[in-house]
Amino acid sequence: MKIAPSMLACNFAEMGKEIIKTDKAGADLVHMDIMDGHFVPNISFGPGVVKSLRNMTSLPFDVHLMISNPQKYINEFANAGADIITFHIESTLNPIDTIKKIRLLNKNVGISFRPSTDLTKIFPFLPLIDVILVMTVEPGFGGQKFMTSQLTKIEKLKSAITSNNLKCLIEVDGGINFDTIKLVKNAGADICVAGTSLFKSDNMYDAIKKMKT
Ligand code: DX5
Ligand code: ZN
């Protein structure tokens, strides 16, 4: 299991130090939640902040776009140093164009979806992407309760990926802690995002280690 701490839960006044802390704590990726106050009610930070953090770590930047019209900002996030660019299926009328745009910039492509979105909208894109990001909370805020109702979606995605021999990884985002991570691991997740549980832990190194076991 790979662990991607979500910078949304860090102390924004010390973001540089916080990213170094996640690196030293054994994180596999750094998850960056980008919110525009339109696709989701919250506003977080933009490509300028991502760029300023890029030279603080060599860990891959996993950029989760919770923004309307993601195509418009893909270049900026690619230039800022994103390694994975994930957009929401509900945020664009043309997912294929968005996938192509990310690929042309040699970045890994992710698609995410709200808990209310049906998997039939996702399946056609699985062969074309590197990561499917399953939301286990309503996107917009950290610190929410894990939705067990989404576990069957992880299971169904896993079986579709395995039976079709696809390389797409399953990433799970929202309400991940020491208990819920066991559930998503059993369901087939490859990567877990964790914000509150890691940044509020006394020792992030120990917490990540425990999550990986
Ligand atoms: C929610 C974000 C998550 C969030 C997770 O919209 O996509 O990445 O930071 O935070 P926790 O782990 O606190 O649920
Ligand atoms: Zn996220």
PDB file of C-alpha atoms and ligand atoms in Angstrom:
ATOM      1  CA  MET A   1       0.000   0.000   0.000  1.00  0.00           C
ATOM      2  CA  LYS A   2       1.333   3.432  -0.979  1.00  0.00           C
ATOM      3  CA  ILE A   3       0.555   6.434   1.217  1.00  0.00           C
ATOM      4  CA  ALA A   4      -0.107   9.929  -0.101  1.00  0.00           C
ATOM      5  CA  PRO A   5      -0.400  12.531   2.690  1.00  0.00           C
ATOM      6  CA  SER A   6      -2.810  15.331   1.752  1.00  0.00           C
ATOM      7  CA  MET A   7      -1.266  18.784   2.164  1.00  0.00           C
ATOM      8  CA  LEU A   8      -4.768  20.181   2.698  1.00  0.00           C
ATOM      9  CA  ALA A   9      -4.421  19.125   6.346  1.00  0.00           C
ATOM     10  CA  CYS A  10      -0.981  20.658   6.914  1.00  0.00           C
ATOM     11  CA  ASN A  11      -0.172  23.999   8.516  1.00  0.00           C
ATOM     12  CA  PHE A  12      -0.349  26.335   5.487  1.00  0.00           C
ATOM     13  CA  ALA A  13       1.911  28.861   7.236  1.00  0.00           C
ATOM     14  CA  GLU A  14       4.697  26.258   7.163  1.00  0.00           C
ATOM     15  CA  MET A  15       3.994  24.343   3.974  1.00  0.00           C
ATOM     16  CA  GLY A  16       7.649  23.953   3.006  1.00  0.00           C
ATOM     17  CA  LYS A  17       8.554  22.433   6.367  1.00  0.00           C
ATOM     18  CA  GLU A  18       5.450  20.262   6.293  1.00  0.00           C
ATOM     19  CA  ILE A  19       6.363  18.776   2.916  1.00  0.00           C
ATOM     20  CA  ILE A  20       9.882  17.973   4.137  1.00  0.00           C
ATOM     21  CA  LYS A  21       8.273  16.306   7.162  1.00  0.00           C
ATOM     22  CA  THR A  22       6.086  14.093   4.937  1.00  0.00           C
ATOM     23  CA  ASP A  23       9.118  13.141   2.860  1.00  0.00           C
ATOM     24  CA  LYS A  24      11.126  12.136   5.955  1.00  0.00           C
ATOM     25  CA  ALA A  25       8.097  10.286   7.334  1.00  0.00           C
ATOM     26  CA  GLY A  26       8.166   7.823   4.430  1.00  0.00           C
ATOM     27  CA  ALA A  27       5.376   9.130   2.200  1.00  0.00           C
ATOM     28  CA  ASP A  28       5.255   7.662  -1.313  1.00  0.00           C
ATOM     29  CA  LEU A  29       3.513  10.605  -2.982  1.00  0.00           C
ATOM     30  CA  VAL A  30       2.396  14.088  -1.964  1.00  0.00           C
ATOM     31  CA  HIS A  31      -1.329  14.681  -2.540  1.00  0.00           C
ATOM     32  CA  MET A  32      -2.301  18.268  -3.430  1.00  0.00           C
ATOM     33  CA  ASP A  33      -5.993  19.176  -3.260  1.00  0.00           C
ATOM     34  CA  ILE A  34      -6.833  22.012  -5.635  1.00  0.00           C
ATOM     35  CA  MET A  35     -10.254  23.586  -4.976  1.00  0.00           C
ATOM     36  CA  ASP A  36     -11.799  26.528  -6.804  1.00  0.00           C
ATOM     37  CA  GLY A  37     -14.854  27.485  -4.726  1.00  0.00           C
ATOM     38  CA  HIS A  38     -17.025  26.546  -7.728  1.00  0.00           C
ATOM     39  CA  PHE A  39     -16.781  22.805  -8.407  1.00  0.00           C
ATOM     40  CA  VAL A  40     -16.512  22.408  -4.625  1.00  0.00           C
ATOM     41  CA  PRO A  41     -17.450  25.012  -1.988  1.00  0.00           C
ATOM     42  CA  ASN A  42     -13.935  25.328  -0.563  1.00  0.00           C
ATOM     43  CA  ILE A  43     -10.878  27.196  -1.936  1.00  0.00           C
ATOM     44  CA  SER A  44      -7.396  25.801  -1.277  1.00  0.00           C
ATOM     45  CA  PHE A  45      -4.314  26.798  -3.282  1.00  0.00           C
ATOM     46  CA  GLY A  46      -3.184  27.013  -6.892  1.00  0.00           C
ATOM     47  CA  PRO A  47      -0.277  26.219  -9.239  1.00  0.00           C
ATOM     48  CA  GLY A  48       1.933  28.963  -7.803  1.00  0.00           C
ATOM     49  CA  VAL A  49       1.974  27.236  -4.436  1.00  0.00           C
ATOM     50  CA  VAL A  50       2.587  23.832  -6.038  1.00  0.00           C
ATOM     51  CA  LYS A  51       5.531  25.287  -7.983  1.00  0.00           C
ATOM     52  CA  SER A  52       7.048  26.886  -4.893  1.00  0.00           C
ATOM     53  CA  LEU A  53       7.007  23.500  -3.141  1.00  0.00           C
ATOM     54  CA  ARG A  54       8.489  21.549  -6.058  1.00  0.00           C
ATOM     55  CA  ASN A  55      12.130  21.875  -5.053  1.00  0.00           C
ATOM     56  CA  MET A  56      11.456  20.891  -1.420  1.00  0.00           C
ATOM     57  CA  THR A  57      11.139  17.153  -2.216  1.00  0.00           C
ATOM     58  CA  SER A  58      11.675  14.679  -5.016  1.00  0.00           C
ATOM     59  CA  LEU A  59       8.481  12.771  -4.150  1.00  0.00           C
ATOM     60  CA  PRO A  60       5.904  12.612  -6.957  1.00  0.00           C
ATOM     61  CA  PHE A  61       3.234  15.345  -6.805  1.00  0.00           C
ATOM     62  CA  ASP A  62      -0.253  13.859  -7.013  1.00  0.00           C
ATOM     63  CA  VAL A  63      -2.468  16.797  -8.009  1.00  0.00           C
ATOM     64  CA  HIS A  64      -6.197  16.334  -7.394  1.00  0.00           C
ATOM     65  CA  LEU A  65      -8.122  18.964  -9.351  1.00  0.00           C
ATOM     66  CA  MET A  66     -11.497  19.742  -7.809  1.00  0.00           C
ATOM     67  CA  ILE A  67     -12.097  22.588 -10.231  1.00  0.00           C
ATOM     68  CA  SER A  68     -14.499  23.432 -13.038  1.00  0.00           C
ATOM     69  CA  ASN A  69     -13.010  23.466 -16.541  1.00  0.00           C
ATOM     70  CA  PRO A  70      -9.829  21.536 -15.633  1.00  0.00           C
ATOM     71  CA  GLN A  71      -8.500  21.633 -19.235  1.00  0.00           C
ATOM     72  CA  LYS A  72      -7.798  25.336 -18.787  1.00  0.00           C
ATOM     73  CA  TYR A  73      -5.282  24.723 -15.979  1.00  0.00           C
ATOM     74  CA  ILE A  74      -3.514  21.527 -17.005  1.00  0.00           C
ATOM     75  CA  ASN A  75      -0.538  23.338 -18.547  1.00  0.00           C
ATOM     76  CA  GLU A  76      -0.056  25.400 -15.426  1.00  0.00           C
ATOM     77  CA  PHE A  77      -0.092  22.403 -13.087  1.00  0.00           C
ATOM     78  CA  ALA A  78       2.208  20.443 -15.390  1.00  0.00           C
ATOM     79  CA  ASN A  79       4.662  23.367 -15.400  1.00  0.00           C
ATOM     80  CA  ALA A  80       4.341  23.629 -11.627  1.00  0.00           C
ATOM     81  CA  GLY A  81       5.731  20.102 -11.319  1.00  0.00           C
ATOM     82  CA  ALA A  82       2.714  17.790 -11.087  1.00  0.00           C
ATOM     83  CA  ASP A  83       3.476  14.130 -11.822  1.00  0.00           C
ATOM     84  CA  ILE A  84      -0.091  12.834 -11.699  1.00  0.00           C
ATOM     85  CA  ILE A  85      -2.913  15.151 -12.784  1.00  0.00           C
ATOM     86  CA  THR A  86      -6.330  13.926 -11.673  1.00  0.00           C
ATOM     87  CA  PHE A  87      -9.552  15.620 -12.794  1.00  0.00           C
ATOM     88  CA  HIS A  88     -13.164  14.933 -11.865  1.00  0.00           C
ATOM     89  CA  ILE A  89     -15.363  13.186 -14.411  1.00  0.00           C
ATOM     90  CA  GLU A  90     -18.207  15.551 -13.401  1.00  0.00           C
ATOM     91  CA  SER A  91     -16.118  18.674 -14.116  1.00  0.00           C
ATOM     92  CA  THR A  92     -15.641  18.299 -17.866  1.00  0.00           C
ATOM     93  CA  LEU A  93     -17.833  17.631 -20.908  1.00  0.00           C
ATOM     94  CA  ASN A  94     -14.915  16.115 -22.766  1.00  0.00           C
ATOM     95  CA  PRO A  95     -12.897  13.670 -20.645  1.00  0.00           C
ATOM     96  CA  ILE A  96     -11.081  12.231 -23.680  1.00  0.00           C
ATOM     97  CA  ASP A  97      -9.673  15.639 -24.650  1.00  0.00           C
ATOM     98  CA  THR A  98      -8.649  16.239 -21.051  1.00  0.00           C
ATOM     99  CA  ILE A  99      -6.867  12.863 -20.895  1.00  0.00           C
ATOM    100  CA  LYS A 100      -5.072  13.616 -24.183  1.00  0.00           C
ATOM    101  CA  LYS A 101      -3.978  17.016 -22.962  1.00  0.00           C
ATOM    102  CA  ILE A 102      -2.409  15.535 -19.823  1.00  0.00           C
ATOM    103  CA  ARG A 103      -0.725  12.752 -21.839  1.00  0.00           C
ATOM    104  CA  LEU A 104       0.754  15.230 -24.323  1.00  0.00           C
ATOM    105  CA  LEU A 105       2.554  16.838 -21.395  1.00  0.00           C
ATOM    106  CA  ASN A 106       3.964  13.429 -20.370  1.00  0.00           C
ATOM    107  CA  LYS A 107       2.118  13.357 -17.068  1.00  0.00           C
ATOM    108  CA  ASN A 108       0.232  10.485 -15.494  1.00  0.00           C
ATOM    109  CA  VAL A 109      -3.532  10.749 -15.847  1.00  0.00           C
ATOM    110  CA  GLY A 110      -6.039  10.284 -13.050  1.00  0.00           C
ATOM    111  CA  ILE A 111      -9.825  10.463 -12.998  1.00  0.00           C
ATOM    112  CA  SER A 112     -11.837  10.976  -9.832  1.00  0.00           C
ATOM    113  CA  PHE A 113     -15.569  10.920  -9.158  1.00  0.00           C
ATOM    114  CA  ARG A 114     -18.008  12.041  -6.481  1.00  0.00           C
ATOM    115  CA  PRO A 115     -19.545   9.379  -4.190  1.00  0.00           C
ATOM    116  CA  SER A 116     -22.898   9.854  -5.965  1.00  0.00           C
ATOM    117  CA  THR A 117     -21.484   9.186  -9.443  1.00  0.00           C
ATOM    118  CA  ASP A 118     -22.263   5.837 -11.022  1.00  0.00           C
ATOM    119  CA  LEU A 119     -19.369   3.552 -12.000  1.00  0.00           C
ATOM    120  CA  THR A 120     -20.814   3.101 -15.508  1.00  0.00           C
ATOM    121  CA  LYS A 121     -19.540   6.654 -16.177  1.00  0.00           C
ATOM    122  CA  ILE A 122     -16.020   5.540 -15.158  1.00  0.00           C
ATOM    123  CA  PHE A 123     -15.511   2.100 -16.722  1.00  0.00           C
ATOM    124  CA  PRO A 124     -14.979   3.326 -20.336  1.00  0.00           C
ATOM    125  CA  PHE A 125     -11.963   5.390 -19.262  1.00  0.00           C
ATOM    126  CA  LEU A 126     -10.114   2.764 -17.200  1.00  0.00           C
ATOM    127  CA  PRO A 127      -7.953   1.539 -20.126  1.00  0.00           C
ATOM    128  CA  LEU A 128      -6.871   5.126 -20.841  1.00  0.00           C
ATOM    129  CA  ILE A 129      -5.713   6.280 -17.414  1.00  0.00           C
ATOM    130  CA  ASP A 130      -3.043   5.532 -14.798  1.00  0.00           C
ATOM    131  CA  VAL A 131      -5.031   6.161 -11.609  1.00  0.00           C
ATOM    132  CA  ILE A 132      -8.682   5.999 -10.613  1.00  0.00           C
ATOM    133  CA  LEU A 133      -9.250   8.123  -7.512  1.00  0.00           C
ATOM    134  CA  VAL A 134     -12.225   6.875  -5.508  1.00  0.00           C
ATOM    135  CA  MET A 135     -13.727   9.507  -3.184  1.00  0.00           C
ATOM    136  CA  THR A 136     -14.848   8.105   0.147  1.00  0.00           C
ATOM    137  CA  VAL A 137     -16.100  11.536   1.295  1.00  0.00           C
ATOM    138  CA  GLU A 138     -17.865  14.331  -0.571  1.00  0.00           C
ATOM    139  CA  PRO A 139     -15.004  16.330  -2.157  1.00  0.00           C
ATOM    140  CA  GLY A 140     -14.320  19.755  -0.677  1.00  0.00           C
ATOM    141  CA  PHE A 141     -13.118  19.349   2.890  1.00  0.00           C
ATOM    142  CA  GLY A 142     -10.694  17.325   4.965  1.00  0.00           C
ATOM    143  CA  GLY A 143     -11.644  15.683   8.239  1.00  0.00           C
ATOM    144  CA  GLN A 144     -14.912  14.068   7.112  1.00  0.00           C
ATOM    145  CA  LYS A 145     -16.201  10.626   7.975  1.00  0.00           C
ATOM    146  CA  PHE A 146     -15.302   7.716   5.674  1.00  0.00           C
ATOM    147  CA  MET A 147     -18.268   6.481   3.594  1.00  0.00           C
ATOM    148  CA  THR A 148     -18.374   2.674   3.776  1.00  0.00           C
ATOM    149  CA  SER A 149     -20.953   2.770   0.964  1.00  0.00           C
ATOM    150  CA  GLN A 150     -18.061   3.329  -1.476  1.00  0.00           C
ATOM    151  CA  LEU A 151     -16.263   0.069  -0.663  1.00  0.00           C
ATOM    152  CA  THR A 152     -18.228  -1.925  -3.231  1.00  0.00           C
ATOM    153  CA  LYS A 153     -17.084   0.550  -5.895  1.00  0.00           C
ATOM    154  CA  ILE A 154     -13.455  -0.193  -5.026  1.00  0.00           C
ATOM    155  CA  GLU A 155     -14.175  -3.923  -5.283  1.00  0.00           C
ATOM    156  CA  LYS A 156     -15.899  -3.538  -8.654  1.00  0.00           C
ATOM    157  CA  LEU A 157     -13.089  -1.379 -10.028  1.00  0.00           C
ATOM    158  CA  LYS A 158     -10.520  -3.895  -8.818  1.00  0.00           C
ATOM    159  CA  SER A 159     -12.245  -6.778 -10.538  1.00  0.00           C
ATOM    160  CA  ALA A 160     -12.673  -4.783 -13.787  1.00  0.00           C
ATOM    161  CA  ILE A 161      -8.980  -3.827 -13.739  1.00  0.00           C
ATOM    162  CA  THR A 162      -7.794  -7.373 -12.989  1.00  0.00           C
ATOM    163  CA  SER A 163     -10.067  -9.163 -15.425  1.00  0.00           C
ATOM    164  CA  ASN A 164      -9.124  -6.807 -18.263  1.00  0.00           C
ATOM    165  CA  ASN A 165      -5.416  -6.847 -17.415  1.00  0.00           C
ATOM    166  CA  LEU A 166      -5.284  -3.077 -17.016  1.00  0.00           C
ATOM    167  CA  LYS A 167      -2.468  -1.185 -15.313  1.00  0.00           C
ATOM    168  CA  CYS A 168      -4.673   1.480 -13.705  1.00  0.00           C
ATOM    169  CA  LEU A 169      -4.018   1.905  -9.957  1.00  0.00           C
ATOM    170  CA  ILE A 170      -6.816   2.424  -7.436  1.00  0.00           C
ATOM    171  CA  GLU A 171      -6.337   5.386  -5.093  1.00  0.00           C
ATOM    172  CA  VAL A 172      -8.753   6.101  -2.257  1.00  0.00           C
ATOM    173  CA  ASP A 173      -9.326   9.568  -0.781  1.00  0.00           C
ATOM    174  CA  GLY A 174     -11.269  10.717   2.282  1.00  0.00           C
ATOM    175  CA  GLY A 175     -11.549   9.695   5.919  1.00  0.00           C
ATOM    176  CA  ILE A 176      -8.609   7.290   5.818  1.00  0.00           C
ATOM    177  CA  ASN A 177      -7.323   6.312   9.270  1.00  0.00           C
ATOM    178  CA  PHE A 178      -5.818   3.178  10.868  1.00  0.00           C
ATOM    179  CA  ASP A 179      -9.215   1.417  10.796  1.00  0.00           C
ATOM    180  CA  THR A 180     -10.625   2.460   7.422  1.00  0.00           C
ATOM    181  CA  ILE A 181      -7.354   1.741   5.623  1.00  0.00           C
ATOM    182  CA  LYS A 182      -7.855  -1.961   6.391  1.00  0.00           C
ATOM    183  CA  LEU A 183     -11.237  -1.879   4.674  1.00  0.00           C
ATOM    184  CA  VAL A 184      -9.952  -0.226   1.510  1.00  0.00           C
ATOM    185  CA  LYS A 185      -6.906  -2.487   1.418  1.00  0.00           C
ATOM    186  CA  ASN A 186      -9.162  -5.550   1.495  1.00  0.00           C
ATOM    187  CA  ALA A 187     -11.336  -4.023  -1.216  1.00  0.00           C
ATOM    188  CA  GLY A 188      -8.298  -3.639  -3.525  1.00  0.00           C
ATOM    189  CA  ALA A 189      -6.811  -0.149  -3.095  1.00  0.00           C
ATOM    190  CA  ASP A 190      -3.200   0.469  -4.172  1.00  0.00           C
ATOM    191  CA  ILE A 191      -2.737   4.022  -2.848  1.00  0.00           C
ATOM    192  CA  CYS A 192      -4.378   5.785   0.107  1.00  0.00           C
ATOM    193  CA  VAL A 193      -4.615   9.531   0.621  1.00  0.00           C
ATOM    194  CA  ALA A 194      -4.611  10.589   4.269  1.00  0.00           C
ATOM    195  CA  GLY A 195      -4.825  14.150   5.526  1.00  0.00           C
ATOM    196  CA  THR A 196      -6.194  14.661   9.012  1.00  0.00           C
ATOM    197  CA  SER A 197      -5.104  11.292  10.413  1.00  0.00           C
ATOM    198  CA  LEU A 198      -1.459  11.879   9.423  1.00  0.00           C
ATOM    199  CA  PHE A 199      -1.052  15.593  10.130  1.00  0.00           C
ATOM    200  CA  LYS A 200      -2.810  15.259  13.501  1.00  0.00           C
ATOM    201  CA  SER A 201      -0.745  12.228  14.502  1.00  0.00           C
ATOM    202  CA  ASP A 202       2.020  12.653  17.100  1.00  0.00           C
ATOM    203  CA  ASN A 203       4.572  11.006  14.851  1.00  0.00           C
ATOM    204  CA  MET A 204       3.939  10.865  11.101  1.00  0.00           C
ATOM    205  CA  TYR A 205       6.710   8.348  10.520  1.00  0.00           C
ATOM    206  CA  ASP A 206       5.108   5.845  12.906  1.00  0.00           C
ATOM    207  CA  ALA A 207       1.639   6.592  11.527  1.00  0.00           C
ATOM    208  CA  ILE A 208       2.654   5.930   7.918  1.00  0.00           C
ATOM    209  CA  LYS A 209       4.490   2.778   8.965  1.00  0.00           C
ATOM    210  CA  LYS A 210       1.376   1.546  10.769  1.00  0.00           C
ATOM    211  CA  MET A 211      -0.821   2.347   7.768  1.00  0.00           C
ATOM    212  CA  LYS A 212       1.439   0.297   5.518  1.00  0.00           C
ATOM    213  CA  THR A 213       1.224  -2.850   7.638  1.00  0.00           C
TER     214      THR A 213
HETATM  215  C1  DX5 B   1     -11.241  16.073   0.062  1.00  0.00           C
HETATM  216  C2  DX5 B   1      -9.839  15.876  -0.424  1.00  0.00           C
HETATM  217  C3  DX5 B   1      -9.020  14.969   0.397  1.00  0.00           C
HETATM  218  C4  DX5 B   1      -8.819  15.422   1.811  1.00  0.00           C
HETATM  219  C5  DX5 B   1      -8.680  14.183   2.649  1.00  0.00           C
HETATM  220  O1  DX5 B   1     -11.965  16.755  -0.879  1.00  0.00           O
HETATM  221  O2  DX5 B   1      -9.835  15.356  -1.737  1.00  0.00           O
HETATM  222  O3  DX5 B   1      -7.772  14.679  -0.218  1.00  0.00           O
HETATM  223  O4  DX5 B   1      -7.688  16.219   1.996  1.00  0.00           O
HETATM  224  O5  DX5 B   1      -8.639  14.580   3.962  1.00  0.00           O
HETATM  225  P1  DX5 B   1      -8.924  13.557   5.163  1.00  0.00           P
HETATM  226  O6  DX5 B   1      -7.865  12.495   5.096  1.00  0.00           O
HETATM  227  O7  DX5 B   1      -8.827  14.442   6.350  1.00  0.00           O
HETATM  228  O8  DX5 B   1     -10.305  12.998   4.938  1.00  0.00           O
HETATM  229 ZN    ZN B   2      -7.850  14.721  -2.588  1.00  0.00          ZN
END
